């Protein structure tokens, strides 16, 4: 089986690493990949949003399965254009990908299918949006409708902050067309968890719970990032609650889309908030989370290629999706300054040292390989991931590995996993 992974982050390195372990996979390509994916397969310089380029590559290499890492190609319709050529894609079609591509669409699907979510309204007009904020008061949450690389959500503590966010999105068009429409919703308080499932039409197979760390600073302070670390399982969502949680937030969505004639294939990711009244869905993603993917795939006990193929062929119930009993944790090492401006081109040393512990895997994200050197090329540079008997053990191993790695101005949070340890 020839597989093409689309994307270039830590998630894609983890996907390539796990797919390569499948005896079924004979050739593995990553487009465009990074300094780490080159160790797992062949990097091809085609960007993740270049749909014609990806289709041509898949045809040329006679790819049997395309695995979409990020959301952008899916929202642009990668599944649809591949389907026209008869090439299977692990990831939903453009309609279903709107669960992530449009917050307004996503909230309406949640409401129509009875999924618990914060009360909301959708606005296309700046003045009306401001009037709504004026009426509701703060705290309140303003969300750009379209994709904004994780920057389109403002949890406003004051009305003024909400007005500023509306102006930035709707008047200054800081996110382009993504901010022409906004969702304004009630602010919820509580702890967050991520809950992901392999999906094939109305069938699903659950992955264990996980928890991301979105803020740059320790104690969840400072601006949001793509994610500074993750671990699995998350004690806030224990395994005995998986089935009822899926009944609440996975099954109704799959049923709704299937009834619309747009069945969902791929990973459905529910971002949950545990409020005093129980779980509420903050968002859906239509792909693995980054960095949640790294600990989840360290724990996945099975053949990822076989599971993905079963999803696209509508026979998910024939395969077993099992997770190792161990805990996994991923600590992201970023370039100093991220998520603001940061330098690139720093040489990274110590990865091999870090991986001398056979329970540790270093997934590369913003890296390139040049003249025998691994250099940083992005904000999130590495995801140092470890398995352990429990969270404390996994955490200790991951941080020991982090200390063996160095690059100039590196930064990482020291408190990844601490919310879980407190439980
Ligand atoms: P989203 O992309 O919708 O998940 O939003 C990104 C982050 O914003 C979430 O992970 C939460 O931390 C926060 N957030 C989103 N919606 C709400 C809400 N209704 N109340 C409080 N925080 C929220
Ligand atoms: N880690 C959150 C995300 O991938 O959206």
Tab-separated table of C-alpha atoms and ligand atoms in Angstrom:
chain	number	residue	atom	x	y	z
A	1	UNK	CA	0.000	0.000	0.000
A	2	UNK	CA	1.344	3.420	-1.027
A	3	UNK	CA	0.438	6.235	1.346
A	4	UNK	CA	0.731	10.008	1.027
A	5	UNK	CA	0.572	12.108	4.209
A	6	UNK	CA	-0.300	15.772	3.649
A	7	UNK	CA	1.142	18.400	6.004
A	8	UNK	CA	4.358	19.495	7.666
A	9	UNK	CA	3.943	19.642	11.447
A	10	UNK	CA	4.547	17.466	14.478
A	11	UNK	CA	1.218	15.758	13.893
A	12	UNK	CA	2.334	14.724	10.410
A	13	UNK	CA	5.641	13.379	11.730
A	14	UNK	CA	3.649	11.275	14.217
A	15	UNK	CA	1.289	10.084	11.452
A	16	UNK	CA	4.212	9.149	9.193
A	17	UNK	CA	6.032	7.413	12.066
A	18	UNK	CA	3.000	5.312	12.950
A	19	UNK	CA	2.031	4.535	9.338
A	20	UNK	CA	5.567	3.398	8.559
A	21	UNK	CA	5.255	0.741	11.261
A	22	UNK	CA	2.466	-0.924	9.291
A	23	UNK	CA	3.625	-3.998	7.375
A	24	UNK	CA	1.022	-3.051	4.761
A	25	UNK	CA	2.728	0.242	3.880
A	26	UNK	CA	5.316	-0.274	1.131
A	27	UNK	CA	5.890	3.353	0.147
A	28	UNK	CA	5.325	6.497	2.197
A	29	UNK	CA	5.412	10.076	0.928
A	30	UNK	CA	4.916	13.280	2.891
A	31	UNK	CA	3.956	16.569	1.221
A	32	UNK	CA	5.707	18.786	2.062
A	33	UNK	CA	6.911	17.169	5.316
A	34	UNK	CA	9.707	18.418	7.591
A	35	UNK	CA	13.126	17.483	8.919
A	36	UNK	CA	11.608	14.601	10.880
A	37	UNK	CA	9.268	13.087	8.292
A	38	UNK	CA	12.262	12.521	6.002
A	39	UNK	CA	13.327	9.819	8.462
A	40	UNK	CA	10.029	7.973	7.919
A	41	UNK	CA	9.442	8.342	4.181
A	42	UNK	CA	10.094	10.576	1.187
A	43	UNK	CA	9.352	14.294	1.452
A	44	UNK	CA	7.924	15.881	-1.701
A	45	UNK	CA	7.826	19.680	-1.963
A	46	UNK	CA	4.099	20.151	-2.599
A	47	UNK	CA	2.269	22.472	-0.202
A	48	UNK	CA	-0.745	21.319	1.783
A	49	UNK	CA	-3.068	23.855	0.113
A	50	UNK	CA	-1.973	23.029	-3.445
A	51	UNK	CA	-4.848	20.734	-4.396
A	52	UNK	CA	-3.883	20.229	-8.081
A	53	UNK	CA	-0.288	19.550	-6.979
A	54	UNK	CA	-1.436	16.965	-4.430
A	55	UNK	CA	-3.733	15.227	-6.913
A	56	UNK	CA	-0.943	15.068	-9.514
A	57	UNK	CA	1.460	13.659	-6.948
A	58	UNK	CA	-1.063	11.027	-5.850
A	59	UNK	CA	-1.647	10.007	-9.473
A	60	UNK	CA	2.028	9.954	-10.368
A	61	UNK	CA	2.983	7.778	-7.379
A	62	UNK	CA	-0.170	5.630	-7.704
A	63	UNK	CA	-1.103	6.360	-4.110
A	64	UNK	CA	-3.621	4.006	-2.470
A	65	UNK	CA	-4.465	6.289	0.455
A	66	UNK	CA	-4.041	10.009	1.065
A	67	UNK	CA	-4.002	11.000	4.746
A	68	UNK	CA	-4.824	14.655	5.362
A	69	UNK	CA	-3.042	16.001	8.446
A	70	UNK	CA	-4.311	19.611	8.665
A	71	UNK	CA	-7.771	21.091	8.132
A	72	UNK	CA	-6.974	23.525	5.308
A	73	UNK	CA	-6.816	21.006	2.431
A	74	UNK	CA	-9.974	19.296	3.687
A	75	UNK	CA	-11.935	22.545	3.882
A	76	UNK	CA	-10.665	23.394	0.381
A	77	UNK	CA	-12.042	20.059	-0.860
A	78	UNK	CA	-9.068	17.672	-1.080
A	79	UNK	CA	-11.315	14.657	-0.504
A	80	UNK	CA	-13.634	15.778	-3.296
A	81	UNK	CA	-10.931	16.280	-5.916
A	82	UNK	CA	-9.254	12.976	-5.010
A	83	UNK	CA	-12.600	11.165	-5.183
A	84	UNK	CA	-13.008	12.354	-8.790
A	85	UNK	CA	-9.786	10.478	-9.565
A	86	UNK	CA	-10.830	7.434	-7.575
A	87	UNK	CA	-8.159	7.991	-4.907
A	88	UNK	CA	-9.251	7.295	-1.304
A	89	UNK	CA	-8.715	10.077	1.232
A	90	UNK	CA	-8.709	9.724	5.006
A	91	UNK	CA	-10.522	12.923	5.927
A	92	UNK	CA	-14.012	14.319	5.317
A	93	UNK	CA	-15.381	15.982	2.192
A	94	UNK	CA	-15.632	19.781	1.970
A	95	UNK	CA	-19.220	19.849	3.230
A	96	UNK	CA	-18.468	17.872	6.401
A	97	UNK	CA	-15.133	19.701	6.857
A	98	UNK	CA	-17.193	22.858	7.396
A	99	UNK	CA	-17.675	21.583	10.938
A	100	UNK	CA	-14.233	23.114	11.386
A	101	UNK	CA	-14.181	25.530	8.426
A	102	UNK	CA	-17.220	27.522	9.543
A	103	UNK	CA	-18.018	28.144	13.199
A	104	UNK	CA	-21.535	29.283	12.272
A	105	UNK	CA	-22.178	26.038	10.349
A	106	UNK	CA	-20.719	24.026	13.209
A	107	UNK	CA	-22.878	25.721	15.855
A	108	UNK	CA	-26.010	25.254	13.720
A	109	UNK	CA	-25.234	21.542	13.258
A	110	UNK	CA	-24.710	21.240	17.025
A	111	UNK	CA	-28.013	22.969	17.732
A	112	UNK	CA	-29.915	20.924	15.129
A	113	UNK	CA	-28.504	17.650	16.379
A	114	UNK	CA	-28.968	18.390	20.064
A	115	UNK	CA	-25.309	18.572	21.089
A	116	UNK	CA	-24.692	20.612	24.271
A	117	UNK	CA	-22.946	23.867	23.369
A	118	UNK	CA	-22.896	27.478	24.574
A	119	UNK	CA	-25.903	29.619	23.468
A	120	UNK	CA	-24.887	31.708	20.442
A	121	UNK	CA	-25.916	34.034	17.647
A	122	UNK	CA	-24.442	34.575	14.183
A	123	UNK	CA	-23.820	38.070	12.773
A	124	UNK	CA	-22.915	39.436	9.346
A	125	UNK	CA	-23.312	43.078	10.333
A	126	UNK	CA	-20.878	44.861	12.603
A	127	UNK	CA	-23.462	47.224	14.158
A	128	UNK	CA	-25.816	44.388	15.069
A	129	UNK	CA	-22.962	42.385	16.532
A	130	UNK	CA	-21.971	45.368	18.693
A	131	UNK	CA	-25.561	45.861	19.812
A	132	UNK	CA	-25.701	42.201	20.878
A	133	UNK	CA	-22.510	42.577	22.956
A	134	UNK	CA	-23.944	45.747	24.486
A	135	UNK	CA	-27.099	43.854	25.456
A	136	UNK	CA	-25.397	40.676	26.779
A	137	UNK	CA	-22.375	42.239	28.504
A	138	UNK	CA	-19.092	40.505	29.364
A	139	UNK	CA	-17.554	38.002	29.641
A	140	UNK	CA	-18.499	36.996	26.126
A	141	UNK	CA	-16.810	35.068	23.317
A	142	UNK	CA	-16.311	36.381	19.770
A	143	UNK	CA	-15.355	33.914	17.046
A	144	UNK	CA	-14.442	34.586	13.422
A	145	UNK	CA	-16.533	32.220	11.308
A	146	UNK	CA	-13.765	30.954	9.040
A	147	UNK	CA	-10.311	29.447	9.498
A	148	UNK	CA	-7.932	31.807	11.272
A	149	UNK	CA	-5.071	29.480	12.277
A	150	UNK	CA	-6.297	29.268	15.864
A	151	UNK	CA	-6.348	33.060	16.313
A	152	UNK	CA	-9.993	33.698	15.502
A	153	UNK	CA	-11.413	33.213	19.009
A	154	UNK	CA	-11.443	36.011	21.575
A	155	UNK	CA	-12.682	35.287	25.084
A	156	UNK	CA	-13.469	38.886	26.044
A	157	UNK	CA	-13.411	39.781	29.722
A	158	UNK	CA	-14.906	43.218	29.048
A	159	UNK	CA	-17.348	44.660	26.491
A	160	UNK	CA	-14.533	46.863	25.158
A	161	UNK	CA	-12.406	43.798	24.350
A	162	UNK	CA	-15.355	42.278	22.518
A	163	UNK	CA	-15.888	45.497	20.513
A	164	UNK	CA	-12.189	45.538	19.630
A	165	UNK	CA	-12.373	41.935	18.445
A	166	UNK	CA	-15.433	42.707	16.327
A	167	UNK	CA	-13.724	45.710	14.791
A	168	UNK	CA	-10.589	43.695	14.021
A	169	UNK	CA	-12.596	40.910	12.414
A	170	UNK	CA	-15.485	42.703	10.707
A	171	UNK	CA	-14.140	46.164	9.913
A	172	UNK	CA	-10.357	45.864	9.620
A	173	UNK	CA	-10.734	42.374	8.143
A	174	UNK	CA	-7.640	41.124	9.953
A	175	UNK	CA	-8.546	37.543	9.043
A	176	UNK	CA	-9.759	38.399	5.547
A	177	UNK	CA	-13.052	36.811	4.600
A	178	UNK	CA	-12.844	34.482	7.640
A	179	UNK	CA	-14.037	37.389	9.798
A	180	UNK	CA	-16.871	38.720	7.632
A	181	UNK	CA	-19.238	36.632	9.703
A	182	UNK	CA	-18.875	36.078	13.442
A	183	UNK	CA	-20.350	33.842	16.102
A	184	UNK	CA	-20.930	35.467	19.488
A	185	UNK	CA	-21.497	33.072	22.347
A	186	UNK	CA	-21.766	32.753	26.077
A	187	UNK	CA	-18.452	32.368	27.891
A	188	UNK	CA	-18.165	29.052	29.714
A	189	UNK	CA	-15.844	28.231	32.592
A	190	UNK	CA	-14.219	24.895	33.346
A	191	UNK	CA	-11.474	22.509	32.323
A	192	UNK	CA	-11.042	21.451	28.691
A	193	UNK	CA	-10.445	18.032	27.166
A	194	UNK	CA	-10.118	16.680	23.645
A	195	UNK	CA	-12.091	13.642	22.532
A	196	UNK	CA	-11.340	12.099	19.129
A	197	UNK	CA	-12.830	9.248	17.158
A	198	UNK	CA	-12.089	7.403	13.940
A	199	UNK	CA	-15.294	7.781	11.935
A	200	UNK	CA	-16.799	6.119	8.905
A	201	UNK	CA	-20.334	7.256	8.152
A	202	UNK	CA	-22.280	6.459	11.307
A	203	UNK	CA	-19.672	4.046	12.641
A	204	UNK	CA	-17.012	5.263	15.012
A	205	UNK	CA	-14.148	3.924	17.129
A	206	UNK	CA	-13.069	6.045	20.077
A	207	UNK	CA	-9.561	7.138	20.919
A	208	UNK	CA	-8.679	7.761	24.572
A	209	UNK	CA	-9.204	11.242	26.006
A	210	UNK	CA	-6.436	13.815	25.878
A	211	UNK	CA	-5.747	17.371	27.005
A	212	UNK	CA	-4.021	20.187	25.156
A	213	UNK	CA	-2.242	23.221	26.681
A	214	UNK	CA	-3.120	26.146	24.434
A	215	UNK	CA	-1.579	29.094	26.284
A	216	UNK	CA	2.118	29.938	25.891
A	217	UNK	CA	2.737	30.474	29.601
A	218	UNK	CA	2.770	28.185	32.620
A	219	UNK	CA	-0.490	28.103	34.539
A	220	UNK	CA	-2.341	28.710	31.242
A	221	UNK	CA	-1.304	32.354	31.011
A	222	UNK	CA	-0.480	34.546	28.032
A	223	UNK	CA	-1.624	34.329	24.433
A	224	UNK	CA	-2.919	31.166	22.812
A	225	UNK	CA	-0.683	29.039	20.608
A	226	UNK	CA	-1.278	26.023	18.383
A	227	UNK	CA	-0.703	23.920	21.522
A	228	UNK	CA	2.316	23.686	23.853
A	229	UNK	CA	1.838	20.134	25.048
A	230	UNK	CA	-0.676	17.352	25.512
A	231	UNK	CA	-1.172	14.124	27.391
A	232	UNK	CA	-3.469	11.124	27.270
A	233	UNK	CA	-5.558	9.976	29.053
A	234	UNK	CA	-7.005	13.119	30.631
A	235	UNK	CA	-8.382	12.244	34.093
A	236	UNK	CA	-11.227	14.755	33.610
A	237	UNK	CA	-12.625	12.362	30.974
A	238	UNK	CA	-12.067	8.834	32.338
A	239	UNK	CA	-12.617	5.750	30.189
A	240	UNK	CA	-15.889	4.786	31.897
A	241	UNK	CA	-17.364	8.021	30.476
A	242	UNK	CA	-16.197	7.517	26.875
A	243	UNK	CA	-19.353	5.836	25.582
A	244	UNK	CA	-21.793	8.325	27.104
A	245	UNK	CA	-19.631	11.214	25.898
A	246	UNK	CA	-19.673	9.774	22.376
A	247	UNK	CA	-23.485	9.472	22.574
A	248	UNK	CA	-23.559	13.155	23.458
A	249	UNK	CA	-21.109	14.661	20.998
A	250	UNK	CA	-19.924	12.189	18.323
A	251	UNK	CA	-22.922	10.063	17.385
A	252	UNK	CA	-25.453	12.906	16.819
A	253	UNK	CA	-23.071	14.708	14.455
A	254	UNK	CA	-22.367	11.574	12.398
A	255	UNK	CA	-26.074	10.848	12.218
A	256	UNK	CA	-26.889	14.405	11.142
A	257	UNK	CA	-24.290	14.421	8.350
A	258	UNK	CA	-25.260	10.963	7.114
A	259	UNK	CA	-28.910	12.067	6.946
A	260	UNK	CA	-27.816	15.039	4.830
A	261	UNK	CA	-26.150	12.617	2.395
A	262	UNK	CA	-22.696	13.866	3.435
A	263	UNK	CA	-21.303	11.060	5.607
A	264	UNK	CA	-18.191	11.864	7.620
A	265	UNK	CA	-14.983	9.893	7.109
A	266	UNK	CA	-11.857	10.619	9.105
A	267	UNK	CA	-11.140	11.923	12.581
A	268	UNK	CA	-13.862	13.851	14.370
A	269	UNK	CA	-12.357	15.852	17.225
A	270	UNK	CA	-14.652	17.316	19.860
A	271	UNK	CA	-13.166	20.112	21.964
A	272	UNK	CA	-15.013	19.875	25.268
A	273	UNK	CA	-15.392	22.191	28.248
A	274	UNK	CA	-16.313	20.573	31.567
A	275	UNK	CA	-18.645	23.116	33.110
A	276	UNK	CA	-20.606	22.791	36.368
A	277	UNK	CA	-23.440	21.417	34.244
A	278	UNK	CA	-21.346	18.778	32.498
A	279	UNK	CA	-19.550	18.720	29.161
A	280	UNK	CA	-20.246	21.321	26.488
A	281	UNK	CA	-18.745	21.294	22.976
A	282	UNK	CA	-16.588	24.357	22.232
A	283	UNK	CA	-15.644	23.305	18.729
A	284	UNK	CA	-15.210	20.452	16.299
A	285	UNK	CA	-12.072	19.765	14.336
A	286	UNK	CA	-12.033	17.380	11.403
A	287	UNK	CA	-8.522	15.973	11.897
A	288	UNK	CA	-6.114	14.940	14.605
A	289	UNK	CA	-5.134	17.728	16.999
A	290	UNK	CA	-1.569	18.925	17.062
A	291	UNK	CA	-0.074	18.129	19.610
A	292	UNK	CA	-2.770	15.665	20.832
A	293	UNK	CA	-1.937	13.384	17.897
A	294	UNK	CA	1.562	12.716	19.222
A	295	UNK	CA	0.578	11.128	22.579
A	296	UNK	CA	-2.489	9.461	21.020
A	297	UNK	CA	-0.431	7.700	18.354
A	298	UNK	CA	2.237	6.708	20.903
A	299	UNK	CA	-0.586	4.910	22.717
A	300	UNK	CA	-2.375	3.463	19.684
A	301	UNK	CA	-1.869	-0.279	19.758
A	302	UNK	CA	-2.587	-1.386	16.218
A	303	UNK	CA	-2.016	-0.794	12.551
A	304	UNK	CA	-2.901	2.808	11.689
A	305	UNK	CA	-2.867	2.170	7.930
A	306	UNK	CA	-5.321	-0.686	8.346
A	307	UNK	CA	-7.628	1.386	10.579
A	308	UNK	CA	-7.611	4.323	8.139
A	309	UNK	CA	-8.238	2.087	5.138
A	310	UNK	CA	-11.122	0.429	6.997
A	311	UNK	CA	-12.613	3.895	7.590
A	312	UNK	CA	-12.500	4.896	3.932
A	313	UNK	CA	-13.854	1.505	2.842
A	314	UNK	CA	-16.786	1.656	5.270
A	315	UNK	CA	-15.746	-1.354	7.353
A	316	UNK	CA	-14.480	0.262	10.540
A	317	UNK	CA	-16.274	-2.329	12.674
A	318	UNK	CA	-13.970	-5.020	11.258
A	319	UNK	CA	-10.842	-3.551	12.834
A	320	UNK	CA	-9.888	-3.144	16.449
A	321	UNK	CA	-8.892	0.271	17.784
A	322	UNK	CA	-7.002	-0.315	21.024
A	323	UNK	CA	-4.809	1.892	23.168
A	324	UNK	CA	-1.877	0.869	25.349
A	325	UNK	CA	-2.669	1.168	29.056
A	326	UNK	CA	0.293	3.523	29.508
A	327	UNK	CA	0.050	7.300	29.738
A	328	UNK	CA	1.681	9.429	27.050
A	329	UNK	CA	2.755	13.044	27.204
A	330	UNK	CA	4.128	15.463	24.628
A	331	UNK	CA	6.108	18.574	25.577
A	332	UNK	CA	6.440	21.114	22.783
A	333	UNK	CA	9.769	22.937	22.454
A	334	UNK	CA	9.222	26.210	20.634
A	335	UNK	CA	11.338	29.055	19.352
A	336	UNK	CA	11.644	31.883	21.888
A	337	UNK	CA	9.153	34.643	21.038
A	338	UNK	CA	6.501	32.309	19.601
A	339	UNK	CA	3.499	32.871	19.167
A	340	UNK	CA	4.827	36.365	18.367
A	341	UNK	CA	7.849	36.843	16.120
A	342	UNK	CA	10.768	34.435	16.485
A	343	UNK	CA	13.995	33.439	14.779
A	344	UNK	CA	14.535	30.497	12.474
A	345	UNK	CA	17.599	28.529	11.422
A	346	UNK	CA	18.822	27.499	14.896
A	347	UNK	CA	20.733	24.215	14.906
A	348	UNK	CA	19.105	21.506	17.023
A	349	UNK	CA	21.255	18.986	18.869
A	350	UNK	CA	20.536	16.108	21.230
A	351	UNK	CA	17.587	14.401	19.530
A	352	UNK	CA	19.401	11.047	19.351
A	353	UNK	CA	20.458	11.378	22.988
A	354	UNK	CA	16.855	12.063	23.967
A	355	UNK	CA	15.642	8.995	22.089
A	356	UNK	CA	18.056	6.669	23.920
A	357	UNK	CA	15.150	6.084	26.305
A	358	UNK	CA	13.088	3.646	24.241
A	359	UNK	CA	9.890	5.115	25.681
A	360	UNK	CA	10.729	8.504	24.136
A	361	UNK	CA	10.077	9.687	20.591
A	362	UNK	CA	10.925	13.169	19.374
A	363	UNK	CA	8.433	14.317	16.764
A	364	UNK	CA	9.731	17.183	14.677
A	365	UNK	CA	7.484	20.083	13.678
A	366	UNK	CA	9.118	23.312	12.477
A	367	UNK	CA	12.395	21.783	11.304
A	368	UNK	CA	14.388	21.349	8.118
A	369	UNK	CA	17.382	19.186	7.345
A	370	UNK	CA	20.324	20.795	5.644
A	371	UNK	CA	23.897	19.537	5.207
A	372	UNK	CA	23.602	16.930	7.966
A	373	UNK	CA	22.152	19.465	10.374
A	374	UNK	CA	18.622	19.754	11.732
A	375	UNK	CA	17.560	23.398	11.850
A	376	UNK	CA	14.514	25.120	13.291
A	377	UNK	CA	12.138	26.572	10.704
A	378	UNK	CA	8.965	27.350	12.638
A	379	UNK	CA	7.460	28.439	15.951
A	380	UNK	CA	6.692	25.015	17.354
A	381	UNK	CA	9.925	23.138	16.707
A	382	UNK	CA	9.739	19.729	18.439
A	383	UNK	CA	7.213	17.591	20.313
A	384	UNK	CA	9.148	15.487	22.805
A	385	UNK	CA	6.836	12.577	23.573
A	386	UNK	CA	7.131	9.847	26.194
A	387	UNK	CA	5.184	6.845	27.440
A	388	UNK	CA	5.115	5.997	31.121
A	389	UNK	CA	3.408	3.742	33.636
A	390	UNK	CA	1.454	6.739	34.858
A	391	UNK	CA	1.353	10.476	34.208
A	392	UNK	CA	4.144	11.279	36.682
A	393	UNK	CA	6.445	8.684	35.081
A	394	UNK	CA	5.649	9.836	31.535
A	395	UNK	CA	6.194	13.451	32.531
A	396	UNK	CA	9.561	12.725	34.170
A	397	UNK	CA	10.766	10.832	31.075
A	398	UNK	CA	9.608	13.530	28.676
A	399	UNK	CA	11.295	16.341	30.597
A	400	UNK	CA	14.500	14.349	30.999
A	401	UNK	CA	14.522	13.981	27.211
A	402	UNK	CA	13.774	17.692	26.741
A	403	UNK	CA	16.823	18.542	28.825
A	404	UNK	CA	19.033	16.528	26.468
A	405	UNK	CA	17.979	18.644	23.490
A	406	UNK	CA	19.193	22.126	22.801
A	407	UNK	CA	18.812	24.950	20.363
A	408	UNK	CA	19.314	28.640	20.867
A	409	UNK	CA	16.428	30.491	22.533
A	410	UNK	CA	14.334	27.363	22.955
A	411	UNK	CA	11.286	27.612	25.186
A	412	UNK	CA	8.951	25.066	26.743
A	413	UNK	CA	6.331	24.987	29.472
A	414	UNK	CA	7.389	23.054	32.569
A	415	UNK	CA	3.858	22.301	33.733
A	416	UNK	CA	2.528	20.037	30.973
A	417	UNK	CA	0.357	17.384	32.628
A	418	UNK	CA	0.069	19.137	35.983
A	419	UNK	CA	-3.724	19.510	35.801
A	420	UNK	CA	-3.931	15.739	35.411
A	421	UNK	CA	-1.489	15.133	38.282
A	422	UNK	CA	-3.655	17.237	40.600
A	423	UNK	CA	-6.640	14.918	40.051
B	1	LIG	P1	-12.272	27.088	19.633
B	1	LIG	O1	-11.341	27.240	18.467
B	1	LIG	O2	-13.684	27.392	19.348
B	1	LIG	O3	-12.078	25.819	20.406
B	1	LIG	O4	-11.747	28.133	20.684
B	1	LIG	C1	-10.395	28.169	21.100
B	1	LIG	C2	-10.326	28.270	22.602
B	1	LIG	O5	-11.108	29.380	23.050
B	1	LIG	C3	-10.931	27.068	23.319
B	1	LIG	O6	-10.030	26.019	23.428
B	1	LIG	C4	-11.293	27.686	24.640
B	1	LIG	O7	-10.168	27.783	25.484
B	1	LIG	C5	-11.737	29.072	24.268
B	1	LIG	N1	-13.201	29.133	24.103
B	1	LIG	C6	-13.916	28.878	22.971
B	1	LIG	N2	-15.236	29.008	23.183
B	1	LIG	C7	-15.384	29.358	24.476
B	1	LIG	C8	-16.514	29.629	25.317
B	1	LIG	N3	-17.755	29.594	24.858
B	1	LIG	N4	-16.261	29.950	26.596
B	1	LIG	C9	-14.996	30.014	27.094
B	1	LIG	N5	-13.909	29.763	26.362
B	1	LIG	C10	-14.076	29.431	25.064
B	2	LIG	N1	-4.336	21.217	19.568
B	2	LIG	C1	-5.513	21.821	19.083
B	2	LIG	C2	-5.714	21.710	17.651
B	2	LIG	O1	-5.022	20.990	16.964
B	2	LIG	O2	-6.632	22.349	17.149
